[in-house]
mmCIF file of C-alpha atoms in Angstrom:
data_model
loop_
_atom_site.group_PDB
_atom_site.id
_atom_site.type_symbol
_atom_site.label_atom_id
_atom_site.label_comp_id
_atom_site.label_asym_id
_atom_site.label_seq_id
_atom_site.Cartn_x
_atom_site.Cartn_y
_atom_site.Cartn_z
ATOM 1 C CA MET A 18 67.009 -59.145 40.993
ATOM 2 C CA ASN A 19 64.223 -57.059 39.916
ATOM 3 C CA PRO A 20 63.736 -53.392 41.163
ATOM 4 C CA ILE A 21 61.313 -53.022 43.988
ATOM 5 C CA ILE A 22 58.799 -50.488 43.844
ATOM 6 C CA LEU A 23 56.225 -49.599 46.818
ATOM 7 C CA VAL A 24 53.837 -47.150 46.619
ATOM 8 C CA VAL A 25 54.085 -44.082 48.948
ATOM 9 C CA GLY A 26 51.053 -44.128 50.974
ATOM 10 C CA LEU A 27 49.662 -41.667 53.251
ATOM 11 C CA LEU A 28 52.061 -42.060 56.216
ATOM 12 C CA CYS A 29 55.376 -40.442 56.203
ATOM 13 C CA LEU A 30 58.294 -42.714 55.856
ATOM 14 C CA ALA A 31 61.294 -42.843 57.974
ATOM 15 C CA GLN A 32 63.614 -40.379 55.898
ATOM 16 C CA PRO A 33 65.113 -37.043 56.710
ATOM 17 C CA ALA A 34 62.414 -34.166 56.895
ATOM 18 C CA TYR A 35 61.559 -32.961 53.428
ATOM 19 C CA ALA A 36 60.696 -29.138 52.674
ATOM 20 C CA ALA A 37 56.976 -29.219 54.195
ATOM 21 C CA ALA A 38 55.568 -28.476 50.736
ATOM 22 C CA LEU A 39 57.235 -31.424 49.004
ATOM 23 C CA GLN A 40 56.645 -34.093 51.139
ATOM 24 C CA PRO A 41 55.263 -37.132 49.353
ATOM 25 C CA ASP A 42 51.821 -37.063 51.353
ATOM 26 C CA ALA A 43 51.550 -33.497 50.225
ATOM 27 C CA ILE A 44 51.871 -34.373 46.289
ATOM 28 C CA ASN A 45 50.024 -37.704 46.317
ATOM 29 C CA THR A 46 47.138 -35.838 48.002
ATOM 30 C CA ALA A 47 47.195 -32.562 46.362
ATOM 31 C CA GLU A 48 43.705 -31.424 44.943
ATOM 32 C CA PHE A 49 42.730 -28.375 42.617
ATOM 33 C CA SER A 50 40.739 -25.863 44.530
ATOM 34 C CA GLY A 51 40.873 -23.341 41.730
ATOM 35 C CA LYS A 52 44.071 -21.681 42.468
ATOM 36 C CA ILE A 53 46.752 -22.049 39.793
ATOM 37 C CA PRO A 54 50.143 -22.537 41.333
ATOM 38 C CA THR A 55 52.771 -20.099 40.079
ATOM 39 C CA GLU A 56 55.686 -20.899 37.996
ATOM 40 C CA ASP A 57 58.318 -19.549 40.351
ATOM 41 C CA LYS A 58 57.760 -22.011 42.980
ATOM 42 C CA LEU A 59 57.602 -25.547 43.632
ATOM 43 C CA SER A 60 54.158 -26.967 44.267
ATOM 44 C CA PRO A 61 52.724 -30.136 45.313
ATOM 45 C CA LEU A 62 49.792 -29.685 43.014
ATOM 46 C CA ALA A 63 51.981 -28.938 40.077
ATOM 47 C CA VAL A 64 53.975 -32.113 40.500
ATOM 48 C CA LYS A 65 50.903 -34.099 40.691
ATOM 49 C CA LEU A 66 49.330 -32.489 37.578
ATOM 50 C CA GLN A 67 52.434 -33.132 35.547
ATOM 51 C CA VAL A 68 52.738 -36.787 36.573
ATOM 52 C CA LEU A 69 49.024 -37.369 35.351
ATOM 53 C CA LEU A 70 49.409 -35.543 32.226
ATOM 54 C CA ASP A 71 52.465 -37.627 31.428
ATOM 55 C CA ARG A 72 50.572 -40.808 32.153
ATOM 56 C CA ALA A 73 47.966 -39.535 29.621
ATOM 57 C CA HIS A 74 50.463 -39.156 27.070
ATOM 58 C CA PHE A 75 50.112 -35.185 27.034
ATOM 59 C CA SER A 76 53.640 -34.886 27.889
ATOM 60 C CA PRO A 77 54.573 -31.513 30.234
ATOM 61 C CA GLY A 78 58.213 -32.193 29.298
ATOM 62 C CA GLU A 79 60.394 -32.691 32.246
ATOM 63 C CA ILE A 80 58.733 -33.052 35.597
ATOM 64 C CA ASP A 81 60.136 -30.084 37.502
ATOM 65 C CA GLY A 82 57.241 -29.123 40.049
ATOM 66 C CA ARG A 83 56.532 -25.834 38.373
ATOM 67 C CA PHE A 84 53.481 -24.523 36.550
ATOM 68 C CA GLY A 85 55.102 -23.381 33.512
ATOM 69 C CA GLU A 86 54.531 -22.842 29.748
ATOM 70 C CA ASN A 87 55.170 -26.535 28.831
ATOM 71 C CA VAL A 88 52.300 -27.512 31.216
ATOM 72 C CA GLU A 89 49.900 -24.816 29.913
ATOM 73 C CA LYS A 90 50.710 -26.641 26.203
ATOM 74 C CA ALA A 91 49.831 -29.784 27.480
ATOM 75 C CA LEU A 92 46.766 -28.529 29.205
ATOM 76 C CA ALA A 93 45.506 -27.038 25.765
ATOM 77 C CA ALA A 94 46.118 -30.129 24.027
ATOM 78 C CA TYR A 95 44.215 -32.460 26.628
ATOM 79 C CA ALA A 96 41.276 -30.289 26.496
ATOM 80 C CA GLU A 97 41.327 -30.431 22.665
ATOM 81 C CA ALA A 98 41.503 -34.251 22.812
ATOM 82 C CA ASN A 99 38.727 -34.498 25.409
ATOM 83 C CA ALA A 100 36.336 -31.964 23.817
ATOM 84 C CA LEU A 101 36.722 -29.688 26.917
ATOM 85 C CA PRO A 102 36.453 -25.937 26.906
ATOM 86 C CA PRO A 103 39.620 -24.799 24.917
ATOM 87 C CA GLY A 104 42.292 -23.097 27.033
ATOM 88 C CA LYS A 105 45.712 -23.435 28.388
ATOM 89 C CA ALA A 106 44.442 -23.128 32.293
ATOM 90 C CA LEU A 107 43.783 -26.109 34.639
ATOM 91 C CA THR A 108 40.150 -26.538 35.052
ATOM 92 C CA PRO A 109 37.842 -28.517 37.605
ATOM 93 C CA GLU A 110 36.867 -30.525 34.420
ATOM 94 C CA ILE A 111 40.437 -31.429 33.279
ATOM 95 C CA TRP A 112 41.409 -32.070 36.817
ATOM 96 C CA ALA A 113 38.596 -34.402 37.331
ATOM 97 C CA LYS A 114 39.139 -36.144 34.073
ATOM 98 C CA LEU A 115 42.829 -36.628 34.717
ATOM 99 C CA LYS A 116 42.260 -38.052 38.133
ATOM 100 C CA ALA A 117 39.546 -40.385 36.843
ATOM 101 C CA ASN A 118 41.883 -41.813 34.293
ATOM 102 C CA SER A 119 45.133 -42.274 36.893
ATOM 103 C CA GLY A 120 43.874 -42.826 40.359
ATOM 104 C CA ASP A 121 47.366 -44.437 41.799
ATOM 105 C CA PRO A 122 49.599 -42.008 43.952
ATOM 106 C CA VAL A 123 51.898 -40.329 41.816
ATOM 107 C CA LEU A 124 55.151 -40.872 43.944
ATOM 108 C CA ALA A 125 56.424 -44.324 44.733
ATOM 109 C CA GLN A 126 59.623 -45.659 46.637
ATOM 110 C CA TYR A 127 62.086 -47.571 44.368
ATOM 111 C CA THR A 128 65.072 -49.409 45.757
ATOM 112 C CA LEU A 129 68.480 -48.824 43.990
ATOM 113 C CA THR A 130 69.984 -51.599 42.456
ATOM 114 C CA ALA A 131 73.593 -52.682 41.469
ATOM 115 C CA GLN A 132 72.766 -52.264 37.912
ATOM 116 C CA ASP A 133 71.430 -48.605 38.155
ATOM 117 C CA LEU A 134 75.087 -47.834 39.524
ATOM 118 C CA LYS A 135 77.013 -49.804 37.144
ATOM 119 C CA GLY A 136 77.270 -47.480 34.116
ATOM 120 C CA PRO A 137 79.322 -46.902 32.410
ATOM 121 C CA PHE A 138 79.025 -43.069 32.938
ATOM 122 C CA LEU A 139 80.798 -40.209 31.510
ATOM 123 C CA ALA A 140 83.010 -38.210 34.066
ATOM 124 C CA LYS A 141 81.646 -34.812 32.158
ATOM 125 C CA LEU A 142 79.901 -34.401 29.129
ATOM 126 C CA PRO A 143 81.977 -31.968 26.980
ATOM 127 C CA ALA A 144 80.367 -28.547 25.804
ATOM 128 C CA LYS A 145 81.514 -28.790 22.507
ATOM 129 C CA MET A 146 80.774 -31.254 19.393
ATOM 130 C CA GLU A 147 84.357 -31.596 18.411
ATOM 131 C CA GLN A 148 85.053 -32.879 21.897
ATOM 132 C CA MET A 149 82.507 -35.356 21.872
ATOM 133 C CA LYS A 150 83.687 -37.187 18.479
ATOM 134 C CA THR A 151 86.701 -38.942 20.468
ATOM 135 C CA LEU A 152 84.411 -40.515 23.141
ATOM 136 C CA LYS A 153 83.561 -44.399 22.895
ATOM 137 C CA HIS A 154 79.896 -43.369 24.343
ATOM 138 C CA LEU A 155 77.603 -40.620 25.202
ATOM 139 C CA ASN A 156 76.249 -42.304 28.105
ATOM 140 C CA TYR A 157 74.683 -40.467 31.245
ATOM 141 C CA THR A 158 77.056 -38.553 33.513
ATOM 142 C CA GLY A 159 75.885 -40.683 36.657
ATOM 143 C CA PRO A 160 73.130 -42.608 38.454
ATOM 144 C CA LYS A 161 71.421 -39.299 39.175
ATOM 145 C CA GLU A 162 70.751 -38.304 35.634
ATOM 146 C CA ALA A 163 69.876 -41.807 34.615
ATOM 147 C CA LEU A 164 67.210 -42.224 37.232
ATOM 148 C CA SER A 165 65.867 -38.851 36.344
ATOM 149 C CA GLU A 166 65.593 -39.746 32.863
ATOM 150 C CA ARG A 167 64.066 -43.042 33.513
ATOM 151 C CA PHE A 168 61.325 -41.303 35.705
ATOM 152 C CA HIS A 169 60.917 -38.308 33.735
ATOM 153 C CA ILE A 170 61.833 -35.931 36.595
ATOM 154 C CA SER A 171 64.246 -33.067 36.647
ATOM 155 C CA GLN A 172 67.645 -33.761 38.460
ATOM 156 C CA GLU A 173 66.780 -30.870 40.797
ATOM 157 C CA LEU A 174 63.091 -32.193 41.901
ATOM 158 C CA LEU A 175 64.654 -35.339 42.386
ATOM 159 C CA ALA A 176 67.087 -33.982 44.811
ATOM 160 C CA GLU A 177 64.512 -32.162 46.537
ATOM 161 C CA LEU A 178 62.641 -35.308 46.893
ATOM 162 C CA ASN A 179 65.578 -36.966 48.373
ATOM 163 C CA PRO A 180 67.417 -34.672 50.581
ATOM 164 C CA GLY A 181 71.115 -36.097 51.478
ATOM 165 C CA GLN A 182 70.788 -38.997 49.137
ATOM 166 C CA LYS A 183 74.053 -39.401 46.864
ATOM 167 C CA PHE A 184 72.093 -42.226 44.593
ATOM 168 C CA ASN A 185 75.323 -44.262 44.739
ATOM 169 C CA ARG A 186 74.481 -47.044 46.985
ATOM 170 C CA ALA A 187 72.394 -50.297 45.999
ATOM 171 C CA GLY A 188 69.655 -51.062 48.617
ATOM 172 C CA ASP A 189 68.932 -47.331 49.117
ATOM 173 C CA ALA A 190 64.982 -46.416 49.031
ATOM 174 C CA ILE A 191 64.598 -43.235 47.024
ATOM 175 C CA THR A 192 61.065 -41.215 46.139
ATOM 176 C CA ILE A 193 60.542 -41.268 42.489
ATOM 177 C CA VAL A 194 57.534 -40.516 40.142
ATOM 178 C CA SER A 195 55.435 -43.571 39.708
ATOM 179 C CA LEU A 196 54.692 -44.536 36.239
ATOM 180 C CA PRO A 197 52.771 -47.450 35.079
ATOM 181 C CA PRO A 198 53.906 -50.054 32.488
ATOM 182 C CA GLU A 199 53.619 -48.552 28.884
ATOM 183 C CA ALA A 200 50.856 -50.547 26.912
ATOM 184 C CA MET A 201 51.025 -50.777 23.372
ATOM 185 C CA PRO A 202 50.135 -47.443 21.803
ATOM 186 C CA THR A 203 47.305 -46.873 19.304
ATOM 187 C CA PRO A 204 49.232 -46.358 15.808
ATOM 188 C CA ALA A 205 49.591 -42.838 14.806
ATOM 189 C CA THR A 206 48.862 -41.816 11.104
ATOM 190 C CA ARG A 207 49.692 -38.446 10.996
ATOM 191 C CA LEU A 208 52.081 -36.123 13.097
ATOM 192 C CA GLU A 209 51.688 -32.380 13.135
ATOM 193 C CA VAL A 210 54.778 -30.264 14.276
ATOM 194 C CA ASP A 211 53.742 -26.690 15.106
ATOM 195 C CA LYS A 212 56.811 -24.471 14.235
ATOM 196 C CA GLU A 213 55.429 -21.557 16.256
ATOM 197 C CA ARG A 214 53.932 -23.107 19.412
ATOM 198 C CA GLN A 215 56.807 -25.500 19.543
ATOM 199 C CA THR A 216 54.623 -28.657 19.738
ATOM 200 C CA VAL A 217 53.985 -32.159 18.140
ATOM 201 C CA LYS A 218 50.878 -33.896 18.243
ATOM 202 C CA ALA A 219 50.032 -37.368 16.983
ATOM 203 C CA PHE A 220 46.560 -38.221 15.357
ATOM 204 C CA ALA A 221 45.047 -41.627 14.957
ATOM 205 C CA GLN A 222 43.404 -42.865 11.749
ATOM 206 C CA ASP A 223 40.235 -41.488 12.864
ATOM 207 C CA GLY A 224 41.670 -37.888 13.249
ATOM 208 C CA SER A 225 41.270 -38.207 17.122
ATOM 209 C CA LEU A 226 44.591 -36.748 19.033
ATOM 210 C CA LEU A 227 46.472 -39.469 20.562
ATOM 211 C CA ALA A 228 49.453 -37.684 22.122
ATOM 212 C CA PHE A 229 51.009 -34.207 22.458
ATOM 213 C CA TYR A 230 54.568 -33.469 23.299
ATOM 214 C CA PRO A 231 56.446 -30.085 23.747
ATOM 215 C CA ALA A 232 59.343 -29.468 21.422
ATOM 216 C CA SER A 233 62.135 -27.412 20.282
ATOM 217 C CA VAL A 234 61.875 -26.630 16.360
ATOM 218 C CA GLY A 235 64.331 -25.368 14.052
ATOM 219 C CA SER A 236 67.065 -22.509 14.242
ATOM 220 C CA GLU A 237 68.299 -19.843 12.073
ATOM 221 C CA GLU A 238 71.137 -21.771 10.907
ATOM 222 C CA LYS A 239 68.946 -24.758 9.779
ATOM 223 C CA PRO A 240 65.282 -23.556 9.627
ATOM 224 C CA THR A 241 62.702 -26.475 9.785
ATOM 225 C CA PRO A 242 61.116 -27.522 6.575
ATOM 226 C CA SER A 243 57.383 -26.617 5.832
ATOM 227 C CA GLY A 244 54.665 -28.538 4.345
ATOM 228 C CA ALA A 245 54.356 -32.163 4.550
ATOM 229 C CA LEU A 246 56.897 -34.863 5.008
ATOM 230 C CA LYS A 247 57.076 -38.652 5.989
ATOM 231 C CA VAL A 248 58.670 -40.790 8.330
ATOM 232 C CA ASP A 249 61.649 -42.501 6.758
ATOM 233 C CA THR A 250 63.325 -44.286 9.478
ATOM 234 C CA VAL A 251 63.013 -45.128 13.122
ATOM 235 C CA ASP A 252 66.693 -45.789 14.555
ATOM 236 C CA ALA A 253 67.310 -46.204 18.450
ATOM 237 C CA ASN A 254 70.665 -45.172 19.901
ATOM 238 C CA PRO A 255 71.603 -43.329 16.688
ATOM 239 C CA ASN A 256 75.203 -42.298 15.752
ATOM 240 C CA TYR A 257 75.425 -38.248 15.059
ATOM 241 C CA ARG A 258 77.072 -37.211 12.006
ATOM 242 C CA TYR A 259 77.913 -33.449 11.815
ATOM 243 C CA ASN A 260 77.800 -31.735 8.375
ATOM 244 C CA PRO A 261 79.991 -28.860 8.114
ATOM 245 C CA LYS A 262 77.599 -27.046 5.430
ATOM 246 C CA TYR A 263 75.290 -26.324 8.229
ATOM 247 C CA LYS A 264 77.917 -24.181 10.065
ATOM 248 C CA PHE A 265 76.394 -24.461 13.286
ATOM 249 C CA SER A 266 77.242 -21.853 16.064
ATOM 250 C CA GLY A 267 80.403 -22.911 18.049
ATOM 251 C CA VAL A 268 81.288 -25.661 15.753
ATOM 252 C CA LYS A 269 84.740 -24.934 13.960
ATOM 253 C CA SER A 270 85.536 -28.154 12.183
ATOM 254 C CA LYS A 271 85.150 -27.737 8.007
ATOM 255 C CA LYS A 272 84.982 -31.681 7.708
ATOM 256 C CA PRO A 273 82.471 -33.980 8.748
ATOM 257 C CA PHE A 274 82.642 -36.228 11.792
ATOM 258 C CA ASN A 275 80.758 -38.599 13.840
ATOM 259 C CA ILE A 276 79.680 -38.741 17.422
ATOM 260 C CA LYS A 277 79.018 -42.223 18.937
ATOM 261 C CA PRO A 278 75.575 -43.366 20.267
ATOM 262 C CA GLY A 279 74.221 -42.586 23.883
ATOM 263 C CA PRO A 280 71.238 -40.494 25.645
ATOM 264 C CA ASN A 281 73.876 -37.630 25.717
ATOM 265 C CA ASN A 282 74.287 -37.716 22.060
ATOM 266 C CA PRO A 283 73.045 -34.597 20.007
ATOM 267 C CA VAL A 284 70.394 -36.391 18.943
ATOM 268 C CA GLY A 285 69.719 -38.410 21.992
ATOM 269 C CA ALA A 286 68.346 -41.809 22.384
ATOM 270 C CA MET A 287 66.309 -42.115 19.308
ATOM 271 C CA TRP A 288 66.142 -40.676 15.581
ATOM 272 C CA ILE A 289 62.821 -40.644 13.702
ATOM 273 C CA GLY A 290 64.224 -39.749 10.314
ATOM 274 C CA LEU A 291 62.142 -37.811 7.860
ATOM 275 C CA SER A 292 61.813 -37.898 3.926
ATOM 276 C CA GLU A 293 63.844 -34.549 3.752
ATOM 277 C CA PRO A 294 67.530 -35.517 4.177
ATOM 278 C CA GLY A 295 69.118 -34.422 7.544
ATOM 279 C CA TYR A 296 65.757 -33.604 8.929
ATOM 280 C CA GLY A 297 64.284 -35.844 11.781
ATOM 281 C CA ILE A 298 62.577 -35.958 15.169
ATOM 282 C CA HIS A 299 64.944 -36.751 18.036
ATOM 283 C CA GLY A 300 65.737 -36.841 21.704
ATOM 284 C CA THR A 301 68.182 -34.359 23.707
ATOM 285 C CA ALA A 302 70.957 -34.337 26.298
ATOM 286 C CA ASP A 303 69.237 -31.341 28.102
ATOM 287 C CA PRO A 304 65.456 -32.324 28.771
ATOM 288 C CA SER A 305 64.980 -28.866 30.797
ATOM 289 C CA ARG A 306 65.595 -26.649 27.479
ATOM 290 C CA VAL A 307 62.929 -28.807 25.295
ATOM 291 C CA SER A 308 60.616 -26.065 24.017
ATOM 292 C CA LYS A 309 62.781 -23.452 25.395
ATOM 293 C CA SER A 310 65.349 -23.165 22.970
ATOM 294 C CA ASP A 311 66.379 -23.797 19.335
ATOM 295 C CA SER A 312 67.032 -27.191 17.681
ATOM 296 C CA HIS A 313 69.528 -27.526 14.812
ATOM 297 C CA GLY A 314 66.732 -27.464 12.083
ATOM 298 C CA CYS A 315 65.175 -30.391 13.334
ATOM 299 C CA VAL A 316 62.497 -31.473 16.024
ATOM 300 C CA ARG A 317 63.779 -31.992 19.540
ATOM 301 C CA LEU A 318 61.565 -33.907 22.392
ATOM 302 C CA THR A 319 62.902 -35.120 25.721
ATOM 303 C CA ASN A 320 64.428 -38.778 25.167
ATOM 304 C CA TRP A 321 61.530 -40.371 27.013
ATOM 305 C CA ASP A 322 58.917 -38.593 24.821
ATOM 306 C CA VAL A 323 60.627 -39.371 21.588
ATOM 307 C CA LEU A 324 60.934 -43.095 22.660
ATOM 308 C CA ARG A 325 57.311 -42.948 23.166
ATOM 309 C CA LEU A 326 56.547 -41.452 19.866
ATOM 310 C CA SER A 327 58.849 -43.998 18.123
ATOM 311 C CA ARG A 328 56.496 -46.824 19.267
ATOM 312 C CA MET A 329 53.480 -45.059 17.568
ATOM 313 C CA VAL A 330 54.774 -44.337 13.880
ATOM 314 C CA LYS A 331 56.594 -46.287 11.260
ATOM 315 C CA LYS A 332 57.922 -45.651 7.836
ATOM 316 C CA GLY A 333 55.254 -43.614 5.679
ATOM 317 C CA VAL A 334 53.623 -41.971 8.219
ATOM 318 C CA GLU A 335 52.650 -37.963 7.483
ATOM 319 C CA VAL A 336 54.717 -35.282 9.430
ATOM 320 C CA ALA A 337 52.964 -32.125 8.711
ATOM 321 C CA PHE A 338 55.099 -28.960 9.621
ATOM 322 C CA VAL A 339 52.313 -26.066 10.109
ATOM 323 C CA ASP A 340 52.201 -22.565 11.514
ATOM 324 C CA ASP A 341 50.100 -21.227 14.363
ATOM 325 C CA GLN A 342 47.288 -20.322 11.982
ATOM 326 C CA GLN A 343 47.296 -23.641 10.044
ATOM 327 C CA ALA A 344 47.163 -25.617 13.277
ATOM 328 C CA ALA A 345 44.341 -23.625 14.666
ATOM 329 C CA LYS A 346 42.048 -24.849 11.560
#
């Protein structure tokens, strides 16, 4: 049975009352009046803005309903791509263009299926890598986490939109972010990893900016390389192999070991290997930390963003590592 998705219209649905500010109607009809939402509060406008940016492939990272730094980075990249005045603020021009390119309601109803609840799931994700090596898979910890990644939304916001919902019964209708089917993307011929801004940009053959992603780039233990590399491999559901020479904090093993595939694997659901051995662009088990914490020398995106990026690249695509000053040129 195929999942059933119904657009949430202007009429309230017969569900428990939401917090007034996060009713689907308030989010779907939110408009920009010139006032920027604050990061410390959930905002209908912020939810709608994040969804519109995500649909445009200028990712705000995890859709969490807050106007944070990753939203500002995405807005700056979107302005650059569309020849709009530069800056990281939401403007009437940006808002109008985002809405014109994606007019459908940003929230929808989704009916849970038996497949959504089937698993297998992890009882708990171990905190240490050594504890992961004995597991047969690094899958999601439950339907709620799986659904949140599928619809690019934080588990906290998913719960806010569905008060009292346990996400454990097939046939239940839940409110989710409405994401249209992915079209075949324009191939990227160059990626730019900004080590200071913590971002990844994908460019077309003609130099136009195709897509943008917030990223966690490098660490003190394993600094990210400089200069130009190339894409070497594109591997879905990779194994992770720990190399003890990197001496990652919290890992005591002096011998290499492998961790099985899964979205909660240390490199997530996708590995885009680079021409420098041991370095790549990959996913993560914790999308809320993307662009807000270090990566172990590599470039970490949300799982859904690295999956999108993987469809745009192939072996030989240039990957330029730049600093803030170089990126501004």
